[in-house]
Amino acid sequence: MKLIFDIALSHIRARRRQTLVSTAGVMMGVGFSIAIAALLEGSQRDFLTRIVDYLPHVVVKDEYREPPVQPSRLANPLAAVFVRGIRPHDEERGLKDPMAKVRALEEIPGARVAPALRTQIFLRYGGKDVAVAAMGVEPQRERLTSRLELDMTAGSLMALETGANGIIIGVGLARKLGVEMNGILTAVSAAGVSMKMKVVGMYRTGIVTLDESEIYMLLKKAQILAARPNVVSQIRLRLDEPTEAVEVAQAIEARWGYKTESWQEANEGFLSFFTVRNFVMYATVSAILIVASFGIFNIVSTVVFEKTRDIAILKSMGFDPGDIRAVFLVEGLVVGIIGTLLGWGLGWALCQGLAQVRFEIKLVTEVQGFLLYYTWVHYAVAGLVAAVSATLASWLPARKASRVNPVEIIRGAA
Amino acid sequence: MDAVIEARGLTRILPGPVPVTLVREVDFQAQPGELVAISGASGSGKSSLLYLLGLLDRPTEGSIQIEGRPTTTLNDSALAALRLEAVGFVFQFHFLLPEFTVLENITLPMRKRGAFGQKAQTERAMGLLADLGLQGEEAKTPDQLSGGQRQRVAIARALANDPRLILADEPTGSLDSKNGRLVFDIFKRLAESDGRAVITVTHDATLAALCHRQVHMVDGRLIN
Ligand SMILES: Nc1ncnc2c1ncn2[C@@H]1O[C@H](COP(=O)(O)OP(=O)(O)OP(=O)(O)O)[C@@H](O)[C@H]1O
Ligand SMILES: [Mg+2]
């Protein structure tokens, strides 16, 4: 009702400075929460995109989740059998019949499949020794399942097939070893095989650990180094729809029993870290907005206190308790809404400002500036929280106002 | 013809460890066209009775009918609605809203009631101002007026929705005798010309003598 608005606005207008302060409070709260949300979600999305881009979506591994059932248990299914001191059996690990599995997996719609043997080796260059994970891959398949080819900064993936004993290393590792393109290094495996290898390519993903510790070579060479001919230790899948990775992984694991990891599972640590981080973010943002709503509580309570006579006369005139409550709720909401609108502007401006900042850091990923993610959702959430807290903040004083007993006030004034 | 207001057996007791009886078994009625003065010593319960008659307070016992309508069973909102259209209050202090102009103060009850259009509201308010000798003052805020002018604005506001019942609690208490006389003349005119009932509390015997009828309160009881 317009009348309610007019009365509410007359109260607010008479208290310019206080209104300004509490509006500024809401504005700060909304503005900063938008900027913080853009920052956090920006870095998070960037990280997830990189993971989804660079890492396989599903990896079939040559392991089982559960240790194999002991033969004595199989023999006595109903008995309570305790087997102590179980140690891992030193069997020849590897996926059984890998190429048939690769072909079977290629049947999954939207999936590209590549086998790989992952083995730990030492790279020796000059006097330096570095332990790295060597991935033995089939370049023709690999180029379809990973971004490796796109991340090459020098040489090419296909050079693995043409040159003899080629390897592709990350730029981070190259820097560590001090090796350059076409440099010859020695690879030594745990099996004791050593081989001269030539750097035929370099890549850079921006994910620091990858760039420093993963190298690529032909599958055959890796099998020789590991002294495990024809063995594949993992099959990696890339999906057209990365979000389906969990289901695909479950289906594969159910089919063959091999431990099959989706990218979500492999990065569980990060994902739960993000959950915690988001929780902290929302808690902080809510705290800011709650503090801002104290300002609203303050102004509305003050007005109610100062205006008890007006409330009494309005009631004697025929305004009912609901009208009085509405007047003061409107006052809180007006401050909340104006604060929110200004806060949207501030948030937008802060994001623009942050986007201009340039710097270089190398933590988990390499970054050149703040990664910001813009979405109307941040604006909506901040606005909603502000509106809700403004309502709550003005609710108590508004209720108090609606309960003013006009008789007491008028008698007291006379 | 119905009495504008008819009260029977009104008793108001403030509950508490020591209950205080403000009003005791009061029977009272006012006819259209009547100007009634209530007098009595300080603390005798005049204001308390007026709040009951104006539906601002609820009696502990007894009943009130406004123009034949019983009010005992109405809830707070219904009482507020009835006050809005049937009752006009004038207090010792004007209680005008300081942020609003004279005109806005007077149109406030009409806007709340939503009875007339905006233009008709303004016209009606201007008419009331003219009746009360306040033409030209409509754009001022209350603090730009004299005490007597403010009280007349408060009367205009009480008349905004053309109520049948006007209740005034020492309306001349803060006015000099000239302005007090002016207010009582207005009350008399309001009662006689439009068939309203005007009930006013006053300490001033000269002013009370101008009224059609005087009643007296002693210790919460009404004596005719
Ligand atoms: N809240 C209260 N608690 C205790 N006693 C009260 C309360 N309110 C009013 N009273 C008492 O009720 C009595 C009636 O008060 P009321 O205001 O109706 O008197 P009044 O006739 O209007 O007096 P005055 O001429 O001074 O305005 C007084 O004795 C007063 O002290
Ligand atoms: Mg009194």
Tab-separated table of N, CA and C in Angstrom, chain A residues 74-168:
chain	number	residue	atom	x	y	z
A	74	LEU	N	37.192	-69.947	0.905
A	74	LEU	CA	36.390	-70.504	-0.178
A	74	LEU	C	36.072	-71.958	0.119
A	75	ALA	N	37.040	-72.648	0.709
A	75	ALA	CA	36.861	-74.065	0.987
A	75	ALA	C	35.845	-74.278	2.105
A	76	ASN	N	35.806	-73.386	3.051
A	76	ASN	CA	34.894	-73.554	4.182
A	76	ASN	C	33.980	-72.336	4.288
A	77	PRO	N	33.033	-72.205	3.388
A	77	PRO	CA	32.243	-70.968	3.318
A	77	PRO	C	31.462	-70.671	4.601
A	78	LEU	N	31.105	-71.681	5.377
A	78	LEU	CA	30.270	-71.418	6.543
A	78	LEU	C	31.087	-71.262	7.820
A	79	ALA	N	32.382	-71.583	7.751
A	79	ALA	CA	33.191	-71.545	8.967
A	79	ALA	C	33.731	-70.144	9.207
A	80	ALA	N	34.074	-69.840	10.462
A	80	ALA	CA	34.727	-68.582	10.794
A	80	ALA	C	36.221	-68.792	10.648
A	81	VAL	N	36.758	-68.322	9.509
A	81	VAL	CA	38.168	-68.573	9.245
A	81	VAL	C	38.948	-67.288	9.471
A	82	PHE	N	39.990	-67.379	10.275
A	82	PHE	CA	40.871	-66.227	10.441
A	82	PHE	C	42.186	-66.526	9.778
A	83	VAL	N	42.609	-65.631	8.915
A	83	VAL	CA	43.910	-65.826	8.294
A	83	VAL	C	44.758	-64.643	8.714
A	84	ARG	N	45.864	-64.935	9.372
A	84	ARG	CA	46.708	-63.853	9.864
A	84	ARG	C	47.869	-63.602	8.940
A	85	GLY	N	48.386	-62.413	9.045
A	85	GLY	CA	49.638	-62.098	8.374
A	85	GLY	C	49.575	-62.194	6.870
A	86	ILE	N	48.431	-61.765	6.284
A	86	ILE	CA	48.331	-61.796	4.824
A	86	ILE	C	49.277	-60.751	4.238
A	87	ARG	N	50.090	-61.153	3.273
A	87	ARG	CA	50.955	-60.197	2.586
A	87	ARG	C	50.583	-60.189	1.111
A	88	PRO	N	50.765	-59.043	0.427
A	88	PRO	CA	50.413	-59.038	-0.996
A	88	PRO	C	51.228	-60.071	-1.765
A	89	HIS	N	50.563	-60.823	-2.570
A	89	HIS	CA	51.192	-61.846	-3.390
A	89	HIS	C	51.907	-61.158	-4.543
A	90	ASP	N	53.124	-61.514	-4.769
A	90	ASP	CA	53.922	-60.831	-5.768
A	90	ASP	C	53.608	-61.359	-7.157
A	91	GLU	N	52.362	-61.235	-7.536
A	91	GLU	CA	52.000	-61.789	-8.846
A	91	GLU	C	52.347	-60.787	-9.943
A	92	GLU	N	52.363	-61.257	-11.130
A	92	GLU	CA	52.617	-60.401	-12.278
A	92	GLU	C	51.407	-59.490	-12.449
A	93	ARG	N	51.581	-58.184	-12.050
A	93	ARG	CA	50.417	-57.322	-12.149
A	93	ARG	C	50.215	-56.863	-13.583
A	94	GLY	N	49.028	-56.466	-13.869
A	94	GLY	CA	48.708	-56.011	-15.208
A	94	GLY	C	47.291	-56.426	-15.537
A	95	LEU	N	46.701	-55.737	-16.498
A	95	LEU	CA	45.346	-56.091	-16.898
A	95	LEU	C	45.410	-57.285	-17.812
A	96	LYS	N	44.521	-58.231	-17.582
A	96	LYS	CA	44.532	-59.435	-18.414
A	96	LYS	C	43.954	-59.114	-19.787
A	97	ASP	N	44.588	-59.609	-20.791
A	97	ASP	CA	44.099	-59.482	-22.164
A	97	ASP	C	43.742	-58.038	-22.511
A	98	PRO	N	44.685	-57.116	-22.383
A	98	PRO	CA	44.357	-55.686	-22.460
A	98	PRO	C	43.737	-55.265	-23.786
A	99	MET	N	44.224	-55.771	-24.911
A	99	MET	CA	43.721	-55.231	-26.171
A	99	MET	C	42.258	-55.593	-26.397
A	100	ALA	N	41.853	-56.766	-25.930
A	100	ALA	CA	40.438	-57.131	-26.049
A	100	ALA	C	39.591	-56.180	-25.212
A	101	LYS	N	40.129	-55.820	-24.056
A	101	LYS	CA	39.382	-54.903	-23.188
A	101	LYS	C	39.295	-53.518	-23.829
A	102	VAL	N	40.410	-53.091	-24.406
A	102	VAL	CA	40.386	-51.793	-25.083
A	102	VAL	C	39.290	-51.779	-26.138
A	103	ARG	N	39.223	-52.860	-26.905
A	103	ARG	CA	38.207	-52.907	-27.958
A	103	ARG	C	36.800	-52.942	-27.357
A	104	ALA	N	36.649	-53.666	-26.263
A	104	ALA	CA	35.334	-53.730	-25.614
A	104	ALA	C	34.925	-52.341	-25.102
A	105	LEU	N	35.897	-51.639	-24.523
A	105	LEU	CA	35.576	-50.317	-23.965
A	105	LEU	C	35.252	-49.309	-25.061
A	106	GLU	N	35.828	-49.542	-26.226
A	106	GLU	CA	35.557	-48.614	-27.325
A	106	GLU	C	34.098	-48.666	-27.766
A	107	GLU	N	33.395	-49.716	-27.319
A	107	GLU	CA	31.974	-49.833	-27.637
A	107	GLU	C	31.126	-48.814	-26.849
A	108	ILE	N	31.657	-48.362	-25.711
A	108	ILE	CA	30.884	-47.395	-24.911
A	108	ILE	C	30.695	-46.128	-25.726
A	109	PRO	N	29.441	-45.666	-25.876
A	109	PRO	CA	29.211	-44.485	-26.701
A	109	PRO	C	29.942	-43.250	-26.134
A	110	GLY	N	30.562	-42.529	-27.017
A	110	GLY	CA	31.227	-41.292	-26.602
A	110	GLY	C	32.541	-41.512	-25.897
A	111	ALA	N	33.065	-42.747	-25.921
A	111	ALA	CA	34.305	-43.003	-25.197
A	111	ALA	C	35.461	-43.231	-26.159
A	112	ARG	N	36.612	-42.630	-25.836
A	112	ARG	CA	37.839	-42.931	-26.554
A	112	ARG	C	38.775	-43.592	-25.551
A	113	VAL	N	39.492	-44.579	-26.017
A	113	VAL	CA	40.168	-45.467	-25.085
A	113	VAL	C	41.640	-45.591	-25.453
A	114	ALA	N	42.513	-45.557	-24.440
A	114	ALA	CA	43.932	-45.775	-24.714
A	114	ALA	C	44.547	-46.593	-23.592
A	115	PRO	N	45.320	-47.612	-23.938
A	115	PRO	CA	46.003	-48.392	-22.919
A	115	PRO	C	47.321	-47.711	-22.553
A	116	ALA	N	47.789	-47.968	-21.355
A	116	ALA	CA	49.072	-47.393	-20.963
A	116	ALA	C	49.717	-48.286	-19.916
A	117	LEU	N	51.044	-48.245	-19.909
A	117	LEU	CA	51.761	-48.904	-18.827
A	117	LEU	C	52.447	-47.798	-18.055
A	118	ARG	N	52.134	-47.748	-16.791
A	118	ARG	CA	52.727	-46.718	-15.961
A	118	ARG	C	53.798	-47.383	-15.124
A	119	THR	N	55.000	-46.840	-15.195
A	119	THR	CA	56.075	-47.469	-14.433
A	119	THR	C	57.021	-46.391	-13.914
A	120	GLN	N	57.584	-46.671	-12.764
A	120	GLN	CA	58.482	-45.686	-12.159
A	120	GLN	C	59.887	-45.884	-12.725
A	121	ILE	N	60.500	-44.808	-13.165
A	121	ILE	CA	61.882	-44.919	-13.646
A	121	ILE	C	62.698	-43.734	-13.141
A	122	PHE	N	64.000	-43.854	-13.289
A	122	PHE	CA	64.896	-42.737	-13.019
A	122	PHE	C	65.367	-42.191	-14.341
A	123	LEU	N	65.378	-40.877	-14.443
A	123	LEU	CA	65.978	-40.250	-15.613
A	123	LEU	C	67.307	-39.654	-15.170
A	124	ARG	N	68.322	-39.951	-15.922
A	124	ARG	CA	69.645	-39.445	-15.555
A	124	ARG	C	70.115	-38.554	-16.681
A	125	TYR	N	70.509	-37.373	-16.322
A	125	TYR	CA	71.032	-36.449	-17.333
A	125	TYR	C	72.198	-35.714	-16.713
A	126	GLY	N	73.332	-35.891	-17.308
A	126	GLY	CA	74.532	-35.355	-16.680
A	126	GLY	C	74.678	-35.994	-15.314
A	127	GLY	N	74.803	-35.177	-14.306
A	127	GLY	CA	74.950	-35.742	-12.967
A	127	GLY	C	73.628	-35.891	-12.235
A	128	LYS	N	72.515	-35.512	-12.897
A	128	LYS	CA	71.252	-35.458	-12.166
A	128	LYS	C	70.405	-36.698	-12.343
A	129	ASP	N	69.777	-37.108	-11.261
A	129	ASP	CA	68.853	-38.235	-11.264
A	129	ASP	C	67.493	-37.738	-10.816
A	130	VAL	N	66.445	-38.030	-11.582
A	130	VAL	CA	65.114	-37.634	-11.139
A	130	VAL	C	64.181	-38.826	-11.300
A	131	ALA	N	63.425	-39.100	-10.238
A	131	ALA	CA	62.440	-40.182	-10.325
A	131	ALA	C	61.190	-39.640	-11.000
A	132	VAL	N	60.706	-40.334	-12.001
A	132	VAL	CA	59.506	-39.886	-12.694
A	132	VAL	C	58.596	-41.071	-12.973
A	133	ALA	N	57.353	-40.741	-13.317
A	133	ALA	CA	56.428	-41.779	-13.750
A	133	ALA	C	56.456	-41.803	-15.268
A	134	ALA	N	56.806	-42.956	-15.816
A	134	ALA	CA	56.825	-43.066	-17.269
A	134	ALA	C	55.523	-43.683	-17.728
A	135	MET	N	54.901	-43.028	-18.701
A	135	MET	CA	53.683	-43.578	-19.270
A	135	MET	C	54.031	-44.134	-20.639
A	136	GLY	N	53.841	-45.436	-20.762
A	136	GLY	CA	54.008	-46.010	-22.084
A	136	GLY	C	52.671	-45.942	-22.799
A	137	VAL	N	52.646	-45.279	-23.951
A	137	VAL	CA	51.364	-45.044	-24.612
A	137	VAL	C	51.430	-45.436	-26.078
A	138	GLU	N	50.251	-45.579	-26.692
A	138	GLU	CA	50.153	-45.760	-28.137
A	138	GLU	C	49.756	-44.415	-28.709
A	139	PRO	N	50.656	-43.714	-29.377
A	139	PRO	CA	50.378	-42.328	-29.806
A	139	PRO	C	49.065	-42.179	-30.568
A	140	GLN	N	48.731	-43.137	-31.442
A	140	GLN	CA	47.503	-42.987	-32.228
A	140	GLN	C	46.265	-42.925	-31.340
A	141	ARG	N	46.271	-43.753	-30.290
A	141	ARG	CA	45.131	-43.744	-29.370
A	141	ARG	C	45.256	-42.596	-28.374
A	142	GLU	N	46.483	-42.349	-27.929
A	142	GLU	CA	46.711	-41.348	-26.894
A	142	GLU	C	46.211	-39.967	-27.337
A	143	ARG	N	46.450	-39.672	-28.613
A	143	ARG	CA	46.078	-38.335	-29.073
A	143	ARG	C	44.563	-38.107	-29.004
A	144	LEU	N	43.824	-39.218	-28.976
A	144	LEU	CA	42.366	-39.074	-28.887
A	144	LEU	C	41.875	-38.992	-27.446
A	145	THR	N	42.673	-39.485	-26.526
A	145	THR	CA	42.170	-39.547	-25.151
A	145	THR	C	42.768	-38.490	-24.232
A	146	SER	N	43.866	-37.883	-24.621
A	146	SER	CA	44.404	-36.865	-23.715
A	146	SER	C	44.728	-35.599	-24.477
A	147	ARG	N	44.968	-34.544	-23.720
A	147	ARG	CA	45.284	-33.268	-24.321
A	147	ARG	C	46.767	-33.158	-24.656
A	148	LEU	N	47.476	-34.263	-24.422
A	148	LEU	CA	48.926	-34.199	-24.545
A	148	LEU	C	49.359	-33.506	-25.834
A	149	GLU	N	48.757	-33.941	-26.938
A	149	GLU	CA	49.183	-33.392	-28.214
A	149	GLU	C	48.971	-31.876	-28.279
A	150	LEU	N	47.864	-31.421	-27.676
A	150	LEU	CA	47.570	-29.984	-27.715
A	150	LEU	C	48.507	-29.190	-26.809
A	151	ASP	N	49.053	-29.877	-25.800
A	151	ASP	CA	49.901	-29.174	-24.840
A	151	ASP	C	51.366	-29.180	-25.233
A	152	MET	N	51.656	-29.778	-26.366
A	152	MET	CA	53.064	-29.864	-26.757
A	152	MET	C	53.592	-28.461	-27.030
A	153	THR	N	54.723	-28.146	-26.450
A	153	THR	CA	55.336	-26.850	-26.731
A	153	THR	C	56.474	-27.006	-27.731
A	154	ALA	N	56.938	-28.251	-27.863
A	154	ALA	CA	58.004	-28.502	-28.840
A	154	ALA	C	57.893	-29.951	-29.289
A	155	GLY	N	58.321	-30.229	-30.479
A	155	GLY	CA	58.259	-31.591	-30.988
A	155	GLY	C	56.825	-32.020	-31.211
A	156	SER	N	56.595	-33.346	-31.312
A	156	SER	CA	55.232	-33.795	-31.501
A	156	SER	C	55.059	-35.191	-30.925
A	157	LEU	N	53.794	-35.504	-30.679
A	157	LEU	CA	53.467	-36.808	-30.111
A	157	LEU	C	53.852	-37.920	-31.087
A	158	MET	N	53.612	-37.647	-32.369
A	158	MET	CA	53.856	-38.679	-33.373
A	158	MET	C	55.348	-38.994	-33.512
A	159	ALA	N	56.196	-38.063	-33.085
A	159	ALA	CA	57.638	-38.303	-33.169
A	159	ALA	C	58.044	-39.522	-32.354
A	160	LEU	N	57.203	-39.912	-31.390
A	160	LEU	CA	57.495	-41.114	-30.606
A	160	LEU	C	57.584	-42.326	-31.519
A	161	GLU	N	56.713	-42.358	-32.537
A	161	GLU	CA	56.644	-43.528	-33.408
A	161	GLU	C	57.757	-43.540	-34.439
A	162	THR	N	58.163	-42.327	-34.866
A	162	THR	CA	59.148	-42.277	-35.944
A	162	THR	C	60.573	-42.460	-35.431
A	163	GLY	N	60.965	-41.656	-34.435
A	163	GLY	CA	62.328	-41.777	-33.932
A	163	GLY	C	62.473	-43.006	-33.039
A	164	ALA	N	63.706	-43.425	-32.837
A	164	ALA	CA	63.922	-44.540	-31.935
A	164	ALA	C	64.069	-44.027	-30.514
A	165	ASN	N	63.446	-44.724	-29.539
A	165	ASN	CA	63.584	-44.385	-28.122
A	165	ASN	C	63.310	-42.916	-27.795
A	166	GLY	N	62.220	-42.422	-28.320
A	166	GLY	CA	61.879	-41.035	-28.016
A	166	GLY	C	61.114	-40.919	-26.700
A	167	ILE	N	61.277	-39.796	-26.040
A	167	ILE	CA	60.413	-39.500	-24.888
A	167	ILE	C	59.932	-38.063	-24.981
A	168	ILE	N	58.794	-37.856	-24.329
A	168	ILE	CA	58.244	-36.508	-24.237
A	168	ILE	C	58.224	-36.148	-22.761
